[in-house]
PDB file of C-alpha atoms and ligand atoms in Angstrom:
ATOM      1  CA  MET A   1      34.954  53.016   2.798  1.00  0.00           C
ATOM      2  CA  ASP A   2      37.018  50.713   0.279  1.00  0.00           C
ATOM      3  CA  GLU A   3      35.707  51.899  -2.772  1.00  0.00           C
ATOM      4  CA  LEU A   4      37.044  55.408  -1.897  1.00  0.00           C
ATOM      5  CA  LYS A   5      40.719  54.218  -0.792  1.00  0.00           C
ATOM      6  CA  LYS A   6      40.727  51.940  -4.244  1.00  0.00           C
ATOM      7  CA  ARG A   7      40.269  55.186  -6.027  1.00  0.00           C
ATOM      8  CA  ILE A   8      42.630  57.382  -3.862  1.00  0.00           C
ATOM      9  CA  ILE A   9      45.203  54.525  -4.874  1.00  0.00           C
ATOM     10  CA  LYS A  10      44.148  54.233  -8.643  1.00  0.00           C
ATOM     11  CA  ASP A  11      43.702  58.146  -9.211  1.00  0.00           C
ATOM     12  CA  GLY A  12      45.267  59.902  -6.370  1.00  0.00           C
ATOM     13  CA  ARG A  13      48.590  61.864  -6.825  1.00  0.00           C
ATOM     14  CA  ILE A  14      50.722  62.398  -3.969  1.00  0.00           C
ATOM     15  CA  LEU A  15      52.279  66.032  -4.118  1.00  0.00           C
ATOM     16  CA  ASN A  16      54.638  65.482  -1.236  1.00  0.00           C
ATOM     17  CA  ASP A  17      54.817  63.645   1.888  1.00  0.00           C
ATOM     18  CA  HIS A  18      52.014  65.855   3.258  1.00  0.00           C
ATOM     19  CA  ALA A  19      49.514  66.509   0.475  1.00  0.00           C
ATOM     20  CA  LEU A  20      47.621  64.433  -1.966  1.00  0.00           C
ATOM     21  CA  LYS A  21      45.932  65.464  -5.188  1.00  0.00           C
ATOM     22  CA  VAL A  22      42.382  64.006  -5.822  1.00  0.00           C
ATOM     23  CA  ASP A  23      41.234  66.647  -8.352  1.00  0.00           C
ATOM     24  CA  SER A  24      40.378  63.830 -10.836  1.00  0.00           C
ATOM     25  CA  PHE A  25      37.408  62.735  -8.900  1.00  0.00           C
ATOM     26  CA  LEU A  26      36.779  64.506  -5.810  1.00  0.00           C
ATOM     27  CA  ASN A  27      37.376  68.246  -5.684  1.00  0.00           C
ATOM     28  CA  HIS A  28      38.111  69.795  -9.324  1.00  0.00           C
ATOM     29  CA  GLN A  29      36.548  67.152 -11.538  1.00  0.00           C
ATOM     30  CA  ILE A  30      33.688  65.230  -9.683  1.00  0.00           C
ATOM     31  CA  ASP A  31      32.583  61.718 -10.034  1.00  0.00           C
ATOM     32  CA  ILE A  32      29.136  62.277  -9.080  1.00  0.00           C
ATOM     33  CA  HIS A  33      28.504  58.406  -8.551  1.00  0.00           C
ATOM     34  CA  LEU A  34      31.243  57.897  -6.133  1.00  0.00           C
ATOM     35  CA  MET A  35      30.321  61.419  -4.329  1.00  0.00           C
ATOM     36  CA  ASP A  36      26.265  59.692  -3.880  1.00  0.00           C
ATOM     37  CA  ARG A  37      27.733  56.475  -2.379  1.00  0.00           C
ATOM     38  CA  MET A  38      29.984  58.706  -0.089  1.00  0.00           C
ATOM     39  CA  GLY A  39      26.704  60.747   1.048  1.00  0.00           C
ATOM     40  CA  GLN A  40      25.066  57.529   1.596  1.00  0.00           C
ATOM     41  CA  ALA A  41      27.733  56.370   3.829  1.00  0.00           C
ATOM     42  CA  PHE A  42      27.567  59.488   5.945  1.00  0.00           C
ATOM     43  CA  PHE A  43      23.880  59.052   6.049  1.00  0.00           C
ATOM     44  CA  ASP A  44      24.157  55.444   7.468  1.00  0.00           C
ATOM     45  CA  HIS A  45      26.345  56.663  10.039  1.00  0.00           C
ATOM     46  CA  PHE A  46      24.646  59.932  11.526  1.00  0.00           C
ATOM     47  CA  ARG A  47      21.101  58.887  10.363  1.00  0.00           C
ATOM     48  CA  HIS A  48      19.802  58.794  13.741  1.00  0.00           C
ATOM     49  CA  TYR A  49      20.929  62.342  15.005  1.00  0.00           C
ATOM     50  CA  GLY A  50      17.901  64.433  13.742  1.00  0.00           C
ATOM     51  CA  ILE A  51      20.279  66.667  11.703  1.00  0.00           C
ATOM     52  CA  THR A  52      18.774  69.628  10.133  1.00  0.00           C
ATOM     53  CA  LYS A  53      21.522  71.208   8.282  1.00  0.00           C
ATOM     54  CA  ILE A  54      24.705  70.074   6.532  1.00  0.00           C
ATOM     55  CA  LEU A  55      27.722  72.748   6.745  1.00  0.00           C
ATOM     56  CA  THR A  56      30.816  73.060   4.734  1.00  0.00           C
ATOM     57  CA  ILE A  57      33.194  75.256   3.430  1.00  0.00           C
ATOM     58  CA  GLU A  58      33.730  76.837  -0.056  1.00  0.00           C
ATOM     59  CA  THR A  59      34.860  75.392  -2.583  1.00  0.00           C
ATOM     60  CA  SER A  60      35.689  71.958  -2.198  1.00  0.00           C
ATOM     61  CA  GLY A  61      33.518  70.835   0.735  1.00  0.00           C
ATOM     62  CA  ILE A  62      30.337  71.812  -1.393  1.00  0.00           C
ATOM     63  CA  ALA A  63      30.190  68.823  -3.702  1.00  0.00           C
ATOM     64  CA  VAL A  64      30.554  66.551  -0.885  1.00  0.00           C
ATOM     65  CA  ALA A  65      27.885  68.424   1.267  1.00  0.00           C
ATOM     66  CA  CYS A  66      25.371  68.181  -1.361  1.00  0.00           C
ATOM     67  CA  SER A  67      25.620  64.369  -1.560  1.00  0.00           C
ATOM     68  CA  VAL A  68      25.108  64.143   1.999  1.00  0.00           C
ATOM     69  CA  ALA A  69      22.265  66.740   2.195  1.00  0.00           C
ATOM     70  CA  ARG A  70      20.473  64.800  -0.779  1.00  0.00           C
ATOM     71  CA  ASN A  71      20.270  61.561   1.572  1.00  0.00           C
ATOM     72  CA  PHE A  72      19.055  63.446   4.939  1.00  0.00           C
ATOM     73  CA  HIS A  73      16.698  65.608   2.991  1.00  0.00           C
ATOM     74  CA  VAL A  74      17.978  68.876   4.486  1.00  0.00           C
ATOM     75  CA  PRO A  75      19.947  71.907   3.080  1.00  0.00           C
ATOM     76  CA  ALA A  76      23.554  72.099   2.661  1.00  0.00           C
ATOM     77  CA  VAL A  77      25.044  75.575   3.723  1.00  0.00           C
ATOM     78  CA  PHE A  78      28.614  76.480   2.803  1.00  0.00           C
ATOM     79  CA  ALA A  79      30.594  79.172   4.653  1.00  0.00           C
ATOM     80  CA  ARG A  80      32.031  81.874   2.078  1.00  0.00           C
ATOM     81  CA  LYS A  81      35.869  82.860   2.297  1.00  0.00           C
ATOM     82  CA  THR A  82      34.709  86.126   0.261  1.00  0.00           C
ATOM     83  CA  PRO A  83      32.585  88.731   1.218  1.00  0.00           C
ATOM     84  CA  THR A  84      29.160  89.435  -0.269  1.00  0.00           C
ATOM     85  CA  LEU A  85      27.102  92.480  -0.435  1.00  0.00           C
ATOM     86  CA  THR A  86      25.130  91.317   2.791  1.00  0.00           C
ATOM     87  CA  SER A  87      26.226  93.414   5.633  1.00  0.00           C
ATOM     88  CA  VAL A  88      28.556  91.843   8.141  1.00  0.00           C
ATOM     89  CA  ASP A  89      26.055  92.344  10.965  1.00  0.00           C
ATOM     90  CA  ASP A  90      23.816  89.917   9.335  1.00  0.00           C
ATOM     91  CA  GLN A  91      26.641  87.005   9.364  1.00  0.00           C
ATOM     92  CA  TYR A  92      28.422  84.977  11.607  1.00  0.00           C
ATOM     93  CA  ALA A  93      32.197  85.029  11.087  1.00  0.00           C
ATOM     94  CA  ALA A  94      35.442  83.187  12.175  1.00  0.00           C
ATOM     95  CA  GLU A  95      38.931  83.486  11.498  1.00  0.00           C
ATOM     96  CA  ILE A  96      40.740  80.305   9.811  1.00  0.00           C
ATOM     97  CA  PHE A  97      44.465  79.680   8.680  1.00  0.00           C
ATOM     98  CA  SER A  98      44.799  77.627   5.374  1.00  0.00           C
ATOM     99  CA  PHE A  99      47.942  75.819   5.686  1.00  0.00           C
ATOM    100  CA  THR A 100      47.696  74.577   1.895  1.00  0.00           C
ATOM    101  CA  GLN A 101      47.299  78.147   0.788  1.00  0.00           C
ATOM    102  CA  GLN A 102      49.359  79.788   3.395  1.00  0.00           C
ATOM    103  CA  LYS A 103      46.983  82.395   4.385  1.00  0.00           C
ATOM    104  CA  LYS A 104      44.187  83.635   6.761  1.00  0.00           C
ATOM    105  CA  PHE A 105      40.485  83.585   5.719  1.00  0.00           C
ATOM    106  CA  THR A 106      37.606  84.915   7.417  1.00  0.00           C
ATOM    107  CA  ILE A 107      34.745  82.498   6.761  1.00  0.00           C
ATOM    108  CA  MET A 108      31.194  83.695   7.082  1.00  0.00           C
ATOM    109  CA  VAL A 109      27.571  82.347   7.078  1.00  0.00           C
ATOM    110  CA  SER A 110      24.261  84.175   6.850  1.00  0.00           C
ATOM    111  CA  LYS A 111      22.497  84.310  10.210  1.00  0.00           C
ATOM    112  CA  ARG A 112      19.326  83.404   7.971  1.00  0.00           C
ATOM    113  CA  PHE A 113      20.860  79.900   7.248  1.00  0.00           C
ATOM    114  CA  LEU A 114      21.877  78.695  10.848  1.00  0.00           C
ATOM    115  CA  THR A 115      19.826  79.153  13.873  1.00  0.00           C
ATOM    116  CA  SER A 116      19.454  77.864  17.433  1.00  0.00           C
ATOM    117  CA  ASN A 117      16.904  75.656  16.044  1.00  0.00           C
ATOM    118  CA  ASP A 118      19.487  73.601  13.671  1.00  0.00           C
ATOM    119  CA  LYS A 119      21.097  70.206  14.601  1.00  0.00           C
ATOM    120  CA  VAL A 120      24.358  70.528  12.399  1.00  0.00           C
ATOM    121  CA  LEU A 121      26.924  68.152  10.645  1.00  0.00           C
ATOM    122  CA  LEU A 122      30.090  69.596   9.256  1.00  0.00           C
ATOM    123  CA  VAL A 123      31.319  67.827   6.208  1.00  0.00           C
ATOM    124  CA  ASP A 124      34.547  68.584   4.250  1.00  0.00           C
ATOM    125  CA  ASP A 125      36.664  66.659   1.712  1.00  0.00           C
ATOM    126  CA  PHE A 126      39.814  66.796   3.964  1.00  0.00           C
ATOM    127  CA  LEU A 127      40.750  66.758   7.616  1.00  0.00           C
ATOM    128  CA  ALA A 128      44.477  67.860   7.823  1.00  0.00           C
ATOM    129  CA  ARG A 129      45.284  70.457  10.595  1.00  0.00           C
ATOM    130  CA  GLY A 130      41.502  70.646  11.524  1.00  0.00           C
ATOM    131  CA  GLN A 131      41.375  74.515  10.965  1.00  0.00           C
ATOM    132  CA  ALA A 132      38.281  74.349   8.577  1.00  0.00           C
ATOM    133  CA  LEU A 133      36.459  72.240  10.990  1.00  0.00           C
ATOM    134  CA  LEU A 134      37.360  74.242  14.002  1.00  0.00           C
ATOM    135  CA  GLY A 135      36.088  77.648  12.170  1.00  0.00           C
ATOM    136  CA  LEU A 136      32.917  75.922  11.243  1.00  0.00           C
ATOM    137  CA  MET A 137      32.360  74.771  14.875  1.00  0.00           C
ATOM    138  CA  ASP A 138      32.918  78.400  16.165  1.00  0.00           C
ATOM    139  CA  ILE A 139      30.149  79.521  13.617  1.00  0.00           C
ATOM    140  CA  VAL A 140      27.843  76.570  15.028  1.00  0.00           C
ATOM    141  CA  HIS A 141      28.466  77.777  18.555  1.00  0.00           C
ATOM    142  CA  GLN A 142      27.846  81.329  17.501  1.00  0.00           C
ATOM    143  CA  ALA A 143      24.516  80.445  16.223  1.00  0.00           C
ATOM    144  CA  GLY A 144      23.553  78.544  19.149  1.00  0.00           C
ATOM    145  CA  ALA A 145      22.709  75.516  17.136  1.00  0.00           C
ATOM    146  CA  ALA A 146      23.652  71.943  18.237  1.00  0.00           C
ATOM    147  CA  LEU A 147      26.679  70.415  16.535  1.00  0.00           C
ATOM    148  CA  VAL A 148      26.051  66.719  15.967  1.00  0.00           C
ATOM    149  CA  GLY A 149      29.577  65.761  14.358  1.00  0.00           C
ATOM    150  CA  ALA A 150      31.852  65.767  11.490  1.00  0.00           C
ATOM    151  CA  GLY A 151      31.982  63.762   8.350  1.00  0.00           C
ATOM    152  CA  VAL A 152      35.217  63.926   6.347  1.00  0.00           C
ATOM    153  CA  ALA A 153      35.938  62.310   3.185  1.00  0.00           C
ATOM    154  CA  ILE A 154      39.730  61.919   3.615  1.00  0.00           C
ATOM    155  CA  GLU A 155      41.386  62.273   6.983  1.00  0.00           C
ATOM    156  CA  LYS A 156      45.129  62.528   7.013  1.00  0.00           C
ATOM    157  CA  THR A 157      45.883  61.169  10.711  1.00  0.00           C
ATOM    158  CA  PHE A 158      49.625  62.178  10.609  1.00  0.00           C
ATOM    159  CA  GLN A 159      48.494  65.515  10.766  1.00  0.00           C
ATOM    160  CA  ASP A 160      46.695  66.901  14.237  1.00  0.00           C
ATOM    161  CA  GLY A 161      43.495  67.923  13.066  1.00  0.00           C
ATOM    162  CA  GLY A 162      41.685  64.959  13.887  1.00  0.00           C
ATOM    163  CA  ARG A 163      42.988  65.140  17.749  1.00  0.00           C
ATOM    164  CA  LEU A 164      42.275  68.685  17.747  1.00  0.00           C
ATOM    165  CA  VAL A 165      38.641  68.228  16.813  1.00  0.00           C
ATOM    166  CA  ARG A 166      38.078  65.305  18.744  1.00  0.00           C
ATOM    167  CA  ASP A 167      39.534  66.928  21.740  1.00  0.00           C
ATOM    168  CA  ALA A 168      36.857  69.410  21.285  1.00  0.00           C
ATOM    169  CA  GLY A 169      34.327  66.946  22.001  1.00  0.00           C
ATOM    170  CA  ILE A 170      33.325  66.418  18.363  1.00  0.00           C
ATOM    171  CA  GLU A 171      32.701  62.803  16.793  1.00  0.00           C
ATOM    172  CA  VAL A 172      34.427  62.569  13.536  1.00  0.00           C
ATOM    173  CA  TYR A 173      33.609  60.009  10.986  1.00  0.00           C
ATOM    174  CA  SER A 174      35.890  59.817   7.959  1.00  0.00           C
ATOM    175  CA  LEU A 175      35.605  57.439   4.886  1.00  0.00           C
ATOM    176  CA  ALA A 176      39.393  57.283   4.337  1.00  0.00           C
ATOM    177  CA  ARG A 177      42.126  57.400   7.070  1.00  0.00           C
ATOM    178  CA  ILE A 178      45.518  58.106   5.463  1.00  0.00           C
ATOM    179  CA  THR A 179      48.365  57.527   7.959  1.00  0.00           C
ATOM    180  CA  SER A 180      51.296  58.298   5.717  1.00  0.00           C
ATOM    181  CA  LEU A 181      52.107  59.661   2.165  1.00  0.00           C
ATOM    182  CA  LYS A 182      55.790  58.896   2.340  1.00  0.00           C
ATOM    183  CA  ASN A 183      57.946  57.460  -0.225  1.00  0.00           C
ATOM    184  CA  GLY A 184      55.349  58.154  -2.823  1.00  0.00           C
ATOM    185  CA  LYS A 185      52.821  55.751  -1.168  1.00  0.00           C
ATOM    186  CA  VAL A 186      49.433  55.851   0.441  1.00  0.00           C
ATOM    187  CA  LEU A 187      48.905  53.999   3.705  1.00  0.00           C
ATOM    188  CA  PHE A 188      45.487  53.480   5.245  1.00  0.00           C
ATOM    189  CA  SER A 189      44.800  52.476   8.773  1.00  0.00           C
TER     190      SER A 189
HETATM  191  P1  5GP B   1      42.491  71.744   7.666  1.00  0.00           P
HETATM  192  O1  5GP B   1      41.794  73.131   7.776  1.00  0.00           O
HETATM  193  O2  5GP B   1      42.001  70.617   8.299  1.00  0.00           O
HETATM  194  O3  5GP B   1      43.982  71.997   7.650  1.00  0.00           O
HETATM  195  O4  5GP B   1      42.531  71.645   6.084  1.00  0.00           O
HETATM  196  C1  5GP B   1      41.233  71.175   5.575  1.00  0.00           C
HETATM  197  C2  5GP B   1      41.139  71.747   4.010  1.00  0.00           C
HETATM  198  O5  5GP B   1      42.547  72.259   3.367  1.00  0.00           O
HETATM  199  C3  5GP B   1      40.253  71.175   3.158  1.00  0.00           C
HETATM  200  O6  5GP B   1      39.097  71.931   3.190  1.00  0.00           O
HETATM  201  C4  5GP B   1      41.268  70.886   1.887  1.00  0.00           C
HETATM  202  O7  5GP B   1      40.600  71.646   0.815  1.00  0.00           O
HETATM  203  C5  5GP B   1      42.412  71.382   2.108  1.00  0.00           C
HETATM  204  N1  5GP B   1      43.404  70.172   2.244  1.00  0.00           N
HETATM  205  C6  5GP B   1      44.031  69.958   3.286  1.00  0.00           C
HETATM  206  N2  5GP B   1      45.047  68.967   3.265  1.00  0.00           N
HETATM  207  C7  5GP B   1      44.916  68.641   1.732  1.00  0.00           C
HETATM  208  C8  5GP B   1      45.599  67.633   0.818  1.00  0.00           C
HETATM  209  O8  5GP B   1      46.037  66.785   1.181  1.00  0.00           O
HETATM  210  N3  5GP B   1      44.833  67.541  -0.282  1.00  0.00           N
HETATM  211  C9  5GP B   1      44.040  68.374  -0.951  1.00  0.00           C
HETATM  212  N4  5GP B   1      43.567  68.328  -2.143  1.00  0.00           N
HETATM  213  N5  5GP B   1      43.435  69.643  -0.054  1.00  0.00           N
HETATM  214  C10 5GP B   1      43.607  69.509   1.321  1.00  0.00           C
END
């Protein structure tokens, strides 16, 4: 998606060779019109799959998921990283490791919001080492739901997440694919 790539060049900030900050338009301050067009791009790609739920992980996936869900006219569901008052028995849970925060999380989704009747599209802002998507895949499998694919805004192809998720048999569609952040420069494929 050219508009997203141009915006990354204009407003993205390279933290180091591995991490990019896009908090002025994607995951802290949010450009909702860009979000709308990203939601449309994911819809155009996955529109024929009969999707019934968009599943993401809090916090930064939520805005993208809402834009996608608006196009599909289905609910967006986000996995929580913090426990709620709901009993654990009522939730699907999976363990993931966050490389950005260097810590382990248990992610949880209420059994009320994902069932074996669902066809699920996973959505996230970044795909890096694939931990978030693999955790969400685990939850979809626990629910007995069908997993249709994954849509990510920014895939860093120099990290191994894309390969891990695709090797697990999941179609991944990314709007911007970054091949390098070295020497203070963003390169796309
Ligand atoms: P993964 O689980 O694929 O290793 O990482 C995905 C999650 O880590 C995303 O939900 C995103 O929040 C965060 N993340 C990974 N790499 C980056 C990055 O370069 N910049 C930002 N802002 N977040 C990242």
